[in-house]
Coordinates of C-alpha atoms in Angstrom, one line a residue:
M1355 CA -10.7 216.7 14.2
A1356 CA -14.1 215.8 15.4
Q1357 CA -16.6 214.6 12.7
S1358 CA -19.8 216.6 12.3
Q1359 CA -22.9 214.9 13.6
P1360 CA -24.9 213.2 10.8
T1361 CA -28.3 214.7 10.1
T1362 CA -31.0 212.2 10.9
M1363 CA -34.7 212.4 11.5
K1364 CA -34.0 211.8 15.2
R1365 CA -31.7 214.8 15.3
I1366 CA -34.2 217.1 13.5
A1367 CA -36.9 216.0 16.0
S1368 CA -34.7 216.6 19.0
E1369 CA -33.7 220.1 17.9
L1370 CA -37.3 221.0 17.2
G1371 CA -38.8 219.3 20.3
V1372 CA -41.2 217.1 18.3
S1373 CA -41.5 213.4 17.6
V1374 CA -39.8 211.5 14.9
T1375 CA -43.3 210.5 13.7
T1376 CA -44.0 214.2 13.1
I1377 CA -40.9 214.5 11.0
S1378 CA -41.9 211.4 9.0
K1379 CA -45.4 212.7 8.4
V1380 CA -44.1 216.0 7.0
L1381 CA -41.7 214.2 4.7
N1382 CA -44.5 212.0 3.4
N1383 CA -47.1 214.8 3.1
H1384 CA -49.6 213.6 5.6
G1385 CA -52.5 216.0 6.0
D1386 CA -52.8 215.9 9.9
I1387 CA -49.8 218.3 10.4
S1388 CA -50.4 222.0 11.0
E1389 CA -48.9 224.4 8.5
A1390 CA -46.9 226.0 11.3
T1391 CA -45.3 222.7 12.3
R1392 CA -44.8 221.7 8.6
D1393 CA -43.0 225.0 7.9
R1394 CA -40.7 224.6 11.0
V1395 CA -39.7 221.1 10.0
L1396 CA -39.1 222.0 6.4
A1397 CA -37.0 225.0 7.4
K1398 CA -34.9 222.8 9.8
I1399 CA -34.5 220.1 7.0
E1400 CA -33.1 222.8 4.7
E1401 CA -30.9 224.3 7.4
L1402 CA -29.3 220.9 8.2
G1403 CA -29.2 219.6 4.6
Y1404 CA -31.0 216.4 5.5
Q1405 CA -31.5 213.8 2.8
R1406 CA -33.8 210.9 3.3
N1407 CA -32.4 207.4 2.9
A1408 CA -34.2 206.3 -0.2
V1409 CA -33.5 202.6 0.4
A1410 CA -34.8 202.7 4.0
R1411 CA -37.9 204.7 2.9
S1412 CA -38.6 202.3 0.2
L1413 CA -38.5 199.4 2.6
T1414 CA -40.8 201.2 5.0
L1415 CA -43.4 202.1 2.3
R1416 CA -42.8 198.9 0.3
R1417 CA -42.0 201.1 -2.7
T1418 CA -39.1 201.5 -5.0
H1419 CA -40.2 205.0 -6.3
T1420 CA -39.7 203.7 -9.9
I1421 CA -42.1 203.8 -12.9
G1422 CA -41.6 201.5 -15.8
I1423 CA -42.5 202.8 -19.3
V1424 CA -43.0 200.3 -22.2
I1425 CA -43.4 201.8 -25.6
P1426 CA -43.0 200.3 -29.1
D1427 CA -40.1 202.5 -30.2
L1428 CA -37.7 204.6 -28.1
M1429 CA -36.7 206.6 -31.2
H1430 CA -40.2 207.5 -32.3
S1431 CA -40.6 211.3 -31.6
F1432 CA -44.3 210.7 -30.7
F1433 CA -43.4 208.5 -27.7
V1434 CA -40.4 210.7 -26.8
E1435 CA -42.8 213.6 -26.4
V1436 CA -45.2 211.5 -24.2
I1437 CA -42.2 210.7 -21.9
E1438 CA -41.4 214.4 -21.8
G1439 CA -44.9 214.8 -20.3
I1440 CA -44.4 212.0 -17.8
E1441 CA -40.9 212.8 -16.5
P1442 CA -41.5 216.2 -14.7
V1443 CA -44.6 214.9 -13.0
A1444 CA -42.8 211.8 -11.8
S1445 CA -39.6 213.7 -10.8
V1446 CA -41.2 216.3 -8.6
R1447 CA -42.8 213.4 -6.6
G1448 CA -39.6 211.6 -6.3
F1449 CA -40.0 208.9 -8.9
G1450 CA -37.5 207.7 -11.4
L1451 CA -38.2 206.1 -14.8
L1452 CA -37.1 202.8 -16.4
L1453 CA -37.6 203.0 -20.2
C1454 CA -38.2 199.9 -22.3
S1455 CA -39.0 199.2 -25.9
S1456 CA -41.2 196.4 -27.2
G1457 CA -40.3 196.9 -30.9
E1458 CA -44.0 196.1 -31.6
D1459 CA -43.2 192.5 -30.5
P1460 CA -45.6 190.9 -28.0
A1461 CA -42.9 188.4 -26.8
K1462 CA -40.5 191.2 -26.1
E1463 CA -43.2 193.3 -24.4
R1464 CA -43.8 190.3 -22.1
S1465 CA -40.1 190.0 -21.3
E1466 CA -39.9 193.8 -20.5
L1467 CA -43.0 193.6 -18.3
E1468 CA -41.5 190.6 -16.4
M1469 CA -38.3 192.5 -15.9
L1470 CA -40.2 195.5 -14.5
R1471 CA -42.1 193.2 -12.2
S1472 CA -38.8 191.7 -10.9
R1473 CA -37.5 195.2 -10.3
Q1474 CA -40.6 195.8 -8.2
V1475 CA -41.6 199.0 -10.0
D1476 CA -44.5 200.8 -8.4
G1477 CA -46.3 201.4 -11.7
I1478 CA -46.1 200.9 -15.4
V1479 CA -47.2 203.2 -18.4
L1480 CA -47.8 201.0 -21.4
A1481 CA -48.3 201.5 -25.1
S1482 CA -49.1 197.9 -25.9
A1483 CA -47.5 196.1 -28.9
H1484 CA -50.0 195.2 -31.6
G1485 CA -51.1 191.6 -31.5
S1486 CA -50.2 191.4 -27.8
E1487 CA -51.7 188.5 -25.9
N1488 CA -50.3 189.6 -22.5
D1489 CA -53.7 190.1 -20.8
D1490 CA -52.8 187.4 -18.1
L1491 CA -49.6 189.2 -17.1
L1492 CA -51.2 192.6 -17.1
T1493 CA -54.0 191.3 -14.9
Q1494 CA -51.5 189.7 -12.5
L1495 CA -49.6 193.0 -12.2
T1496 CA -52.7 195.0 -11.4
D1497 CA -54.0 192.3 -9.0
T1498 CA -50.8 192.5 -7.0
G1499 CA -50.9 196.2 -6.6
T1500 CA -48.7 197.4 -9.5
G1501 CA -50.2 200.6 -11.0
L1502 CA -51.0 200.5 -14.7
V1503 CA -51.9 203.2 -17.2
M1504 CA -52.3 202.4 -20.9
I1505 CA -51.5 205.2 -23.4
D1506 CA -52.3 205.7 -27.1
R1507 CA -53.6 202.1 -27.5
D1508 CA -56.9 200.9 -26.2
D1509 CA -56.5 197.1 -26.4
H1510 CA -56.7 194.6 -23.5
P1511 CA -60.4 195.6 -22.7
G1512 CA -60.5 193.1 -19.8
V1513 CA -57.6 194.7 -17.9
H1514 CA -58.7 197.0 -15.0
C1515 CA -56.6 200.2 -15.5
H1516 CA -56.6 203.9 -16.4
R1517 CA -56.3 204.8 -20.1
V1518 CA -55.1 208.0 -21.8
L1519 CA -56.0 208.1 -25.5
T1520 CA -57.2 210.4 -28.3
D1521 CA -60.5 210.1 -30.1
D1522 CA -59.3 207.9 -33.0
E1523 CA -62.6 207.8 -34.9
R1524 CA -62.5 211.6 -34.8
V1525 CA -58.9 211.3 -36.2
G1526 CA -60.2 209.4 -39.2
T1527 CA -63.1 211.9 -39.7
L1528 CA -60.9 215.0 -39.5
A1529 CA -58.4 213.6 -42.0
T1530 CA -61.0 212.3 -44.5
N1531 CA -63.2 215.4 -44.3
H1532 CA -60.2 217.6 -44.9
L1533 CA -59.3 215.7 -48.1
L1534 CA -63.0 215.8 -49.2
D1535 CA -63.0 219.6 -48.7
Q1536 CA -60.1 219.9 -51.1
G1537 CA -62.2 218.3 -53.8
R1538 CA -60.7 214.8 -53.5
R1539 CA -63.1 211.9 -54.0
A1540 CA -61.0 208.7 -54.6
I1541 CA -59.6 208.7 -51.1
A1542 CA -57.7 205.5 -50.1
H1543 CA -56.7 204.5 -46.6
I1544 CA -53.5 202.8 -45.5
G1545 CA -54.6 201.1 -42.3
G1546 CA -52.7 200.0 -39.3
P1547 CA -52.6 196.5 -37.6
T1548 CA -55.9 195.0 -36.5
I1549 CA -55.9 196.8 -33.1
A1550 CA -58.5 199.1 -31.6
H1551 CA -57.2 202.5 -32.4
A1552 CA -56.2 201.7 -36.0
K1553 CA -59.7 200.1 -36.6
R1554 CA -61.3 203.3 -35.2
R1555 CA -59.3 205.5 -37.6
E1556 CA -60.5 203.2 -40.4
H1557 CA -64.1 203.5 -39.3
G1558 CA -63.8 207.3 -39.2
W1559 CA -62.6 207.2 -42.9
R1560 CA -65.4 204.9 -44.0
E1561 CA -68.1 207.0 -42.2
S1562 CA -66.9 210.3 -43.6
L1563 CA -67.0 208.9 -47.2
K1564 CA -70.4 207.5 -46.6
A1565 CA -71.7 210.8 -45.3
R1566 CA -70.7 212.4 -48.6
G1567 CA -72.3 209.7 -50.6
I1568 CA -69.0 207.9 -51.6
R1569 CA -68.8 204.2 -51.5
P1570 CA -65.1 203.2 -51.3
A1571 CA -63.8 200.5 -53.7
S1572 CA -62.4 197.5 -51.8
E1573 CA -59.0 198.3 -53.4
W1574 CA -58.9 201.7 -51.6
F1575 CA -58.1 200.0 -48.3
I1576 CA -54.8 198.4 -47.6
Q1577 CA -54.1 196.7 -44.3
A1578 CA -50.6 197.6 -43.3
G1579 CA -48.6 198.6 -40.2
F1580 CA -47.1 201.6 -38.4
M1581 CA -43.7 201.8 -40.0
E1582 CA -42.4 203.8 -43.0
G1583 CA -41.8 200.6 -45.0
D1584 CA -45.4 199.5 -44.4
G1585 CA -46.6 202.8 -46.0
Y1586 CA -44.2 202.4 -48.9
R1587 CA -45.4 198.9 -49.7
A1588 CA -49.0 199.8 -49.3
M1589 CA -48.7 202.8 -51.6
K1590 CA -47.1 200.6 -54.2
K1591 CA -50.3 198.5 -54.3
L1592 CA -52.5 201.6 -54.4
L1593 CA -50.6 203.0 -57.4
M1594 CA -51.8 199.9 -59.3
V1595 CA -55.5 200.7 -58.7
R1596 CA -57.4 202.0 -61.7
P1597 CA -58.9 204.6 -61.8
R1598 CA -56.1 206.0 -59.7
V1599 CA -56.8 207.3 -56.2
D1600 CA -56.3 211.0 -55.8
A1601 CA -55.7 211.1 -52.0
V1602 CA -54.5 208.9 -49.2
F1603 CA -55.3 209.0 -45.5
A1604 CA -52.4 207.1 -43.8
T1605 CA -52.8 205.6 -40.3
N1606 CA -49.8 207.5 -38.9
D1607 CA -47.1 209.8 -40.1
P1608 CA -44.4 207.2 -40.8
T1609 CA -46.7 205.3 -43.1
A1610 CA -47.6 208.6 -44.8
I1611 CA -43.9 209.4 -45.3
G1612 CA -43.4 205.9 -46.8
A1613 CA -46.4 206.5 -49.1
M1614 CA -45.0 209.8 -50.3
K1615 CA -41.7 208.1 -51.2
A1616 CA -43.5 205.5 -53.4
I1617 CA -45.5 208.3 -55.1
W1618 CA -42.3 210.2 -55.9
E1619 CA -40.6 207.1 -57.2
A1620 CA -43.5 206.6 -59.6
G1621 CA -42.9 210.1 -61.0
L1622 CA -46.0 211.6 -59.5
R1623 CA -46.4 214.7 -57.4
V1624 CA -47.7 215.3 -53.9
P1625 CA -50.2 216.9 -53.6
D1626 CA -51.0 217.6 -57.3
D1627 CA -51.5 214.0 -58.3
I1628 CA -52.1 212.4 -54.9
A1629 CA -52.8 214.3 -51.6
I1630 CA -51.6 212.8 -48.3
V1631 CA -52.7 213.2 -44.7
G1632 CA -51.0 211.4 -41.8
V1633 CA -51.5 211.1 -38.1
G1634 CA -49.4 211.9 -35.1
D1635 CA -47.7 215.3 -36.0
I1636 CA -44.2 213.8 -35.5
A1637 CA -41.2 216.1 -35.1
L1638 CA -39.8 217.5 -38.3
G1639 CA -43.0 216.6 -40.3
D1640 CA -43.0 220.3 -41.4
L1641 CA -39.5 220.0 -42.8
L1642 CA -40.1 217.2 -45.3
K1643 CA -39.7 217.8 -49.0
V1644 CA -43.4 218.4 -49.0
P1645 CA -44.5 219.4 -45.4
L1646 CA -47.0 216.8 -44.1
T1647 CA -50.6 217.6 -43.3
T1648 CA -51.5 215.5 -40.2
I1649 CA -53.8 215.0 -37.3
G1650 CA -52.1 215.9 -34.0
W1651 CA -52.9 216.1 -30.3
S1652 CA -50.8 217.1 -27.2
R1653 CA -48.5 214.2 -26.4
K1654 CA -47.2 216.2 -23.4
D1655 CA -50.8 216.3 -22.0
Q1656 CA -51.1 212.6 -22.7
G1657 CA -47.9 211.9 -20.7
L1658 CA -48.8 214.3 -17.9
N1659 CA -52.3 212.8 -17.5
A1660 CA -50.8 209.3 -17.5
A1661 CA -48.3 210.2 -14.8
E1662 CA -50.9 211.9 -12.6
L1663 CA -53.4 209.0 -12.8
L1664 CA -50.7 206.5 -12.0
L1665 CA -49.2 208.4 -9.1
N1666 CA -52.5 209.5 -7.6
G1667 CA -53.6 205.9 -7.9
L1668 CA -50.6 204.7 -5.8
D1669 CA -51.6 207.1 -3.1
A1670 CA -55.3 206.2 -3.1
D1671 CA -56.9 203.8 -0.7
E1672 CA -57.2 200.3 -2.1
G1673 CA -60.2 200.0 -4.4
A1674 CA -61.0 203.7 -4.2
D1675 CA -59.5 204.7 -7.6
A1676 CA -61.9 203.5 -10.3
P1677 CA -60.4 203.3 -13.8
Q1678 CA -60.6 206.5 -15.8
R1679 CA -60.5 207.2 -19.6
V1680 CA -58.9 210.5 -20.5
I1681 CA -59.4 211.6 -24.1
I1682 CA -56.9 214.1 -25.5
P1683 CA -58.8 215.9 -28.4
P1684 CA -57.3 215.6 -31.9
R1685 CA -56.8 218.6 -34.2
L1686 CA -56.1 219.1 -37.9
V1687 CA -52.6 220.4 -38.7
V1688 CA -52.7 221.7 -42.3
R1689 CA -49.6 221.8 -44.4
E1690 CA -48.8 221.3 -48.1
S1691 CA -49.2 217.6 -48.6
S1692 CA -53.0 217.7 -48.6
G1693 CA -53.3 220.4 -51.3
A1694 CA -55.1 222.9 -49.1
K1695 CA -55.1 226.4 -50.6

């Protein structure tokens, strides 16, 4: 039995009476092909079931059609939802994803970035680990043509790249003003690590109290981290403050959950004794023992914007794509933990 002729670009060109170059331009979405020719080529491709050789195409374009994503925690619903925004944009343009977790460890982040560079990924989406000193490596990546977009965290100010963030000072303002509007006055803040977006949330808290004529006691601020255990330990310290605080703005939802655990262990009630507001609007926050009031924003939009900036930058002429800052606006999500009526 004779074998069927394999479908190649040369065969498609021959059957349509056009050049192989024309077929290649259609496949790579070049703009100098007429719509009529494009339609004919696409119809013939579908008819013959042609599939491009991804390896050969990558060698020609010097691309692997792969995006690396480095986030602090693969299990954190916040970052999972960001990835859900990235994946469909990347997929429709023929890019796959390589997911990595830094575990908030700068050394592991560096190792993951080195691995992605060795895999020759076309671009990287990064939520940088706190305390990271990897500016040199990030600069090397961008200088050698690897696309880079930073999400959620606004550190590494000297690195030339796109950034997709929320307005973190506004986050602190929304949370604190909401608690003030509930009649709370002794409002503590469980802060994050000493990184840009955590500091901005703290600044929003301080400025909101100042605007209402409240000068926070030094004991009202606890420098902590982003994990549930950090919030638990910080709340233990706050429970020793006298007079007792009547509300807490936590730097993110996991720390808010840890704080609530400490409050309940002390025999106190949320929100009757101490009101709580978190940040991030994590999945299942509305299903807690006391549903969590939080500040949220669209993680899907954050991921979508990151993917589009990255992929559009790969297609742009060298030097033509100036770094952009996209701000996803935050919003208050009111539930029971803040004592809102």
